[in-house]
XYZ file of C-alpha atoms in Angstrom:
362
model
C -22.278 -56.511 -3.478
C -19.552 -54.324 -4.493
C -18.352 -57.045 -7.520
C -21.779 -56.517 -8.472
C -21.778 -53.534 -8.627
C -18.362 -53.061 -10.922
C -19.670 -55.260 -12.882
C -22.759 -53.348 -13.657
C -19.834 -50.291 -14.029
C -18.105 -52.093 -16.791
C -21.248 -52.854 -18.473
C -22.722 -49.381 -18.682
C -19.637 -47.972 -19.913
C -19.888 -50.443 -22.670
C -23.427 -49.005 -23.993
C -23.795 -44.781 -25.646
C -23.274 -42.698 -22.790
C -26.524 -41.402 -23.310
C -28.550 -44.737 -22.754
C -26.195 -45.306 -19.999
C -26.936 -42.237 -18.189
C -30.890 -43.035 -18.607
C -30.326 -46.877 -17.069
C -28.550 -45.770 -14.127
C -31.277 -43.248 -13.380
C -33.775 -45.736 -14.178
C -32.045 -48.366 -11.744
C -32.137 -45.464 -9.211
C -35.896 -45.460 -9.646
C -35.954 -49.189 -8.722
C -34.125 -49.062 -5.814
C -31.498 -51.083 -6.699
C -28.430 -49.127 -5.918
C -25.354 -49.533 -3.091
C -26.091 -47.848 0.467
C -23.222 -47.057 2.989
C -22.808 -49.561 5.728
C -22.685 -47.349 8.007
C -22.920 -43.550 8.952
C -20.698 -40.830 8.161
C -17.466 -39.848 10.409
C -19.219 -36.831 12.357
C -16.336 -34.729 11.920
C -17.337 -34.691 8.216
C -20.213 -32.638 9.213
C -20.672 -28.594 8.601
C -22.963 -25.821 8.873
C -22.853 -24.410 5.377
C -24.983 -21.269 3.612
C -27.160 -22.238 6.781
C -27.898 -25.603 5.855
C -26.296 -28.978 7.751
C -24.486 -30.995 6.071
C -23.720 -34.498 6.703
C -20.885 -34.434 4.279
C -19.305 -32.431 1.837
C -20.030 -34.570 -1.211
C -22.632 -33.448 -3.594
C -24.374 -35.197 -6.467
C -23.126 -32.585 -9.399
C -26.596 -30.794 -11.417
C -26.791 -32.525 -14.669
C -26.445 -36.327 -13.483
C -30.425 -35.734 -11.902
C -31.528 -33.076 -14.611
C -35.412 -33.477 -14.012
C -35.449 -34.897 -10.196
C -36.118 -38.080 -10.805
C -34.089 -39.951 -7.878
C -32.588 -37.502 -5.442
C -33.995 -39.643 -2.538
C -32.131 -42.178 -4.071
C -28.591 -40.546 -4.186
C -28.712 -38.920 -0.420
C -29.554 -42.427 0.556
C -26.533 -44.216 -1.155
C -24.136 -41.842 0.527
C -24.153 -37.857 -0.848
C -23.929 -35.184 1.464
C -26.471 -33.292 -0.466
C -27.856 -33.200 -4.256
C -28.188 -30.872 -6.895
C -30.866 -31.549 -9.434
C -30.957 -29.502 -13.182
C -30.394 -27.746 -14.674
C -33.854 -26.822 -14.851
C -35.575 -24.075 -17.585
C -38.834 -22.713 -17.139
C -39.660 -24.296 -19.933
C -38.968 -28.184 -21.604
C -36.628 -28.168 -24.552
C -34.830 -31.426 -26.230
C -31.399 -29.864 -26.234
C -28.979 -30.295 -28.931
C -29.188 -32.716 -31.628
C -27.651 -36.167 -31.212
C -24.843 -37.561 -30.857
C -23.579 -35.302 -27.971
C -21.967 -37.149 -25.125
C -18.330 -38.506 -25.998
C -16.598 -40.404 -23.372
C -12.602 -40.959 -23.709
C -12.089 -43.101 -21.522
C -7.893 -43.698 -21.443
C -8.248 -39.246 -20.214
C -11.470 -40.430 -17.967
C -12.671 -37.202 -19.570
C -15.990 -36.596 -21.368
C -16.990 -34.410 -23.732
C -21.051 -33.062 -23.824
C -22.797 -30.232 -25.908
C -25.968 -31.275 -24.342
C -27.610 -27.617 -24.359
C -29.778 -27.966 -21.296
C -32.517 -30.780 -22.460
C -34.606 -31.194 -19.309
C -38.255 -31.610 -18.982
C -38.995 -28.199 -17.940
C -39.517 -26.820 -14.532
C -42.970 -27.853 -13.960
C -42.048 -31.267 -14.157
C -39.782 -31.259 -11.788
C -41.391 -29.023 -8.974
C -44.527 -31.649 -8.949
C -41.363 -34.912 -8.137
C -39.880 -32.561 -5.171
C -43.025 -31.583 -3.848
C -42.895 -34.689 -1.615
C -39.144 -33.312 -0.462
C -36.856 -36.094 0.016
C -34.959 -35.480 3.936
C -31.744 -33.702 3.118
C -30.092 -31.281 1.279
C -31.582 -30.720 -2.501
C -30.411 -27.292 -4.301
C -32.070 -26.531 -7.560
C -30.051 -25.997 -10.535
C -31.261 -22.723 -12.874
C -30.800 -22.007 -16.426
C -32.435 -19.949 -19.368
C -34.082 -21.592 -22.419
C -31.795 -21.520 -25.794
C -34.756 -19.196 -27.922
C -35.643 -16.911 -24.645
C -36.265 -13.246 -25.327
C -35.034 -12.284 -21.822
C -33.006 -14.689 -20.098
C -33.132 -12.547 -16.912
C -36.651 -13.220 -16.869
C -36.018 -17.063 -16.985
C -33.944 -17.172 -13.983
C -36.156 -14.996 -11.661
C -39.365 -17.181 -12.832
C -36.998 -20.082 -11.906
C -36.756 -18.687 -8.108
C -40.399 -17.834 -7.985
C -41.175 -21.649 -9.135
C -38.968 -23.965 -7.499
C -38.563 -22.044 -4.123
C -41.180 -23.766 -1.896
C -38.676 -27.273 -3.202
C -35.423 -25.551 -3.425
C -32.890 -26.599 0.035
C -30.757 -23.556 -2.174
C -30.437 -22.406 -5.736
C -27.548 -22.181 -8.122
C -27.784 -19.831 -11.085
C -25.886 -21.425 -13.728
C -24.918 -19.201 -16.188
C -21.560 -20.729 -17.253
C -22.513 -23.479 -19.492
C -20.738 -23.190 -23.256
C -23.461 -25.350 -24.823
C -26.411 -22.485 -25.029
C -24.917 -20.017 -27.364
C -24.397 -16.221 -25.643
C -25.351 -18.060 -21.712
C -21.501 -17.486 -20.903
C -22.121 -13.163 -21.665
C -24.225 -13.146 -18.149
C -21.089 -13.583 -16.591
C -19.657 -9.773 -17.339
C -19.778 -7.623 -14.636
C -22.667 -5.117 -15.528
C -25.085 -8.071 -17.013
C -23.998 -10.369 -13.922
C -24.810 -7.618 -11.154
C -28.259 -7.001 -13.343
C -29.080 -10.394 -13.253
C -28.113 -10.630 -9.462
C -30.465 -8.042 -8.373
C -33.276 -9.244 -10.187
C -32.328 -12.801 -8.560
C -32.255 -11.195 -5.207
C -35.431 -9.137 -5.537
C -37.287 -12.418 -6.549
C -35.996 -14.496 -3.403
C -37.173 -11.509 -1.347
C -40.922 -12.757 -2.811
C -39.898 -16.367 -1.219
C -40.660 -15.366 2.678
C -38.564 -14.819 5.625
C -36.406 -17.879 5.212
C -35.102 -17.920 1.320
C -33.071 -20.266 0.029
C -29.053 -19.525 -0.299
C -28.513 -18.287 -3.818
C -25.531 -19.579 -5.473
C -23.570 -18.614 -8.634
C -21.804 -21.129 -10.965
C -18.884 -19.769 -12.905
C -17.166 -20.747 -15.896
C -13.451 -22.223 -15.612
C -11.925 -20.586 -18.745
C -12.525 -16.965 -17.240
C -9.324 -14.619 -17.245
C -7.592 -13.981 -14.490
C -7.429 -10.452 -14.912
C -11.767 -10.676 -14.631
C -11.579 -12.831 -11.634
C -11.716 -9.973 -9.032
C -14.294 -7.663 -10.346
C -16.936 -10.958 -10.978
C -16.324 -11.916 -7.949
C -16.897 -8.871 -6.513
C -20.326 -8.777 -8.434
C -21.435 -11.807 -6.399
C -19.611 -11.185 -3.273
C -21.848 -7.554 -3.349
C -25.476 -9.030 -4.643
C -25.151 -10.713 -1.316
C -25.145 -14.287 -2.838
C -24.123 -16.766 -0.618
C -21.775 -18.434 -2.114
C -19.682 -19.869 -5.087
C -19.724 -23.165 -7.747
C -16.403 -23.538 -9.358
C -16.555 -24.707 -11.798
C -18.091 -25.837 -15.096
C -16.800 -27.496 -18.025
C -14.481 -26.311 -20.126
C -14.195 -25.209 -23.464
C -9.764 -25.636 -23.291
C -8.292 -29.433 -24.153
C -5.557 -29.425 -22.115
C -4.505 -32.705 -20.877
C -7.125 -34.789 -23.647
C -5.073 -36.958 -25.577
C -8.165 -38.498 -27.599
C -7.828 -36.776 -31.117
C -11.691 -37.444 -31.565
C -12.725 -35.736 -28.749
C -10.472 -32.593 -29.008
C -12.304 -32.140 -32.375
C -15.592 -32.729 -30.909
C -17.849 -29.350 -29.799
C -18.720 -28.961 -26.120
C -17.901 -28.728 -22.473
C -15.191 -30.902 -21.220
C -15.097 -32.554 -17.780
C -13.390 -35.355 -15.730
C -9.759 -35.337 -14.876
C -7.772 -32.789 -17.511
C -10.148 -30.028 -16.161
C -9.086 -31.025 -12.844
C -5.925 -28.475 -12.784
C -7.525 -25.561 -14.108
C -10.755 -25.835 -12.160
C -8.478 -26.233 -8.994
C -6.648 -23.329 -10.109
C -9.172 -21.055 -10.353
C -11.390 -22.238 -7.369
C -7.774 -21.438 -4.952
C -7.452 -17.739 -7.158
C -11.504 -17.537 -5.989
C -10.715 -18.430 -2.166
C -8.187 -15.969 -2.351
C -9.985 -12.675 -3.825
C -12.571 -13.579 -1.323
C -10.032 -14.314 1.104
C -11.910 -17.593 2.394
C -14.560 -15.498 3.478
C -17.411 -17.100 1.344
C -17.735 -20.637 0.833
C -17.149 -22.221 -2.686
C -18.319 -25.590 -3.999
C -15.415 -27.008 -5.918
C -16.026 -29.047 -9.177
C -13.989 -30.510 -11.980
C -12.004 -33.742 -11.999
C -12.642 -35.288 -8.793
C -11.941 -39.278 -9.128
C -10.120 -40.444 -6.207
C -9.912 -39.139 -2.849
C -6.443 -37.223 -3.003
C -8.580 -34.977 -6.112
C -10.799 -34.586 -3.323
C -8.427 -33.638 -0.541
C -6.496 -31.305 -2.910
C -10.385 -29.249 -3.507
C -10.904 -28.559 -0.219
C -7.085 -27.739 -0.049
C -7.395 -25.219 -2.389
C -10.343 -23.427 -0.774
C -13.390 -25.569 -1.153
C -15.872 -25.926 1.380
C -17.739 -28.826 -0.267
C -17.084 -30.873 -3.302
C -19.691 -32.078 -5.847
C -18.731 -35.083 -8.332
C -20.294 -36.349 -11.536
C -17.934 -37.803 -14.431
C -15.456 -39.001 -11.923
C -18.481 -41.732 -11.048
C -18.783 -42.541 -14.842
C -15.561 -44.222 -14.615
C -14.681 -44.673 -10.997
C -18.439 -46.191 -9.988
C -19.925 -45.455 -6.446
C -17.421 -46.873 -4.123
C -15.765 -43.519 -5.258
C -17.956 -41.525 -2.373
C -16.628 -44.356 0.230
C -13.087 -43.774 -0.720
C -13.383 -40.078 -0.482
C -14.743 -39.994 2.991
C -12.153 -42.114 4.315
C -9.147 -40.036 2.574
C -10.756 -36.958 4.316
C -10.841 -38.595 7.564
C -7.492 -39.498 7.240
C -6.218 -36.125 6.737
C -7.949 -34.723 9.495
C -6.383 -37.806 11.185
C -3.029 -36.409 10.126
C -3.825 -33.068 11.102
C -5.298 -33.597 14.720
C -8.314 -32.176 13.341
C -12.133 -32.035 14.500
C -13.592 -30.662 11.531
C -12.709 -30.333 7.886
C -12.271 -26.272 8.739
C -8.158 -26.370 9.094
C -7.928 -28.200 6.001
C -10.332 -25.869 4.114
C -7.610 -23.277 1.699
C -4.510 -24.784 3.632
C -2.806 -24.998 -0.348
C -4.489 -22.379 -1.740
C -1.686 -20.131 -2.395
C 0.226 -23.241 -3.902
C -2.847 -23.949 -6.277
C -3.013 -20.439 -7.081
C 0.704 -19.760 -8.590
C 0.240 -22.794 -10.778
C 0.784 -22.593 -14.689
C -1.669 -23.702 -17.166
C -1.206 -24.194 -20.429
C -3.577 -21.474 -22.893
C -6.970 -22.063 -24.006
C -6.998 -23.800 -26.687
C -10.609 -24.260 -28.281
């Protein structure tokens, strides 16, 4: 099964990355996809923004934009899924060609502008809710008059669906998206946010935030302290980047877009330890960017991650990559005489934090 399985790797990375994306969702659909062989080590269990989960690997937003199969990746193995990003409205995105794979860097390149099929779409797939953890990705549509407005109708719409929400605000590929994350426009968007969940009962979902990785150092506290102060319950870092550090593929540095896969790992691991420290591990981050094996893994929840979510790392490494993870994790708590992932959670983050990275270069 698992030949099989590489081989079907090796053949979509063969096709456009677009058409591949769309057959592995559509094989998803048909059930045919690997399943673990057994369950997970219990230790890799946690109690996180409230919610249990069985692992701490998550399906990154943007693999499942519209919902079409999270059923399908809890049951081959995720600890939880995040679908999206979802607009209140459908839009196509930008025009085509704009996925680039390079794949000597594992790296890929996208400046796909948030094409989805609109949130209406997906609220009617999750209204039969799959069992486990599903968080709802949010964004703003490209022409929007008031891209406030688009988040809080996003809460008001997918919150009977919604396990928790991220608001997603850090993606370079909808021109002026990246401005919600200065202070004054972030804590104006997080009230509104907040007041909206309020609407959503007794029992809201946890609200999220999604930051950019190529914010300054010197902005790091005071954003932070935005989020830590709306009372949002925790952190996504991070998204792709606009820097090309680490890309050797000349036509990719030229191309447009957010990069992701394994030369954002450094500066996404940088900045999710500088996070865990300005909160002081007292709110738990999701850590994303460059995840492919499971010592990427180990070295995110090092640096202050409480769970991990993965999405171009699986373009290239295929789905035994989840398997591989969990055991590297349970081997560390192994080494560490550990019953939970909790003692390994920031252990390096001072280390992580001190580390030099080249400049942005766009």
């Amino acid at each position: 099964m698992s030949a099989l399985f590489g081989l079907g790797q090796t053949l979509l990375l063969g096709l456009d990355p677009e058409r591949a994306h769309d057959l592995a969702l559509k094989t998803l659909e048909l059930g045919v996809y690997p399943r673990p062989s057994g369950a997970d080590d219990t230790r890799l269990r946690q109690t996180v923004f409230g919610l249990d989960v069985p692992n701490p690997i998550g399906m990154a937003p943007g693999f499942d934009k519209d919902a079409r199969a999270p059923r399908q990746l809890l049951d081959m193995g995720f600890g939880f899924v995040e679908v999206g990003t979802l607009t209140p409205r459908a839009q196509p995105g930008n025009p085509r060609p704009r996925v680039f794979r390079a794949h000597a860097d594992r790296a890929i390149v996208n400046r796909l502008g948030f094409n989805n099929e609109g949130q209406d779409a997906a609220l009617e797939r999750l209204r039969t809710k799959p069992r486990g953890i599903v968080g709802v990705n949010l964004g703003a549509n490209r022409d929007s008059a008031d891209r406030i407005a688009d988040y809080v109708k996003g809460i008001a719409q997918m919150g009977p669906v919604a396990s928790y929400f991220t608001v997603n605000i850090s993606s370079p590929n909808t021109p002026g998206l990246r401005d919600l994350q200065a202070p004054r426009k972030l804590g104006e968007l997080l009230d509104k946010v907040q007041e909206a969940r309020k609407g959503l009962g007794d029992n809201p979902p946890p609200l999220l935030v999604k930051l950019a990785p190529d914010l300054a150092d010197a902005d790091l506290p005071e954003v932070v302290g935005v989020i830590r102060d709306s009372g949002a319950d925790g952190i996504v870092i991070s998204n792709t980047t606009l820097a090309r550090d680490g890309l050797s593929d000349e036509t990719l540095i030229r191309e447009t877009g957010g990069l992701s896969g394994r030369p954002l790992f450094d500066r996404a691991t940088r900045m999710l330890a500088r996070v865990y420290r300005v909160t002081e591990g007292g709110l738990p981050l999701i850590g994303v960017g460059g995840i492919d094996s499971g010592e990427t893994a180990l070295a995110k929840i090092e640096a202050g991650a409480t769970l991990i979510q993965l999405y171009t790392g699986l373009v290239f490494e295929g789905p035994s990559l989840l398997g591989r993870i969990k055991r590297s994790l349970v081997a560390a708590m192994d080494d560490a005489k550990a019953d939970t992932l909790a003692p390994l959670i920031g252990r390096r983050a001072d280390e992580w934090a001190e580390r030099e990275l080249p400049g942005l270069v766009v």
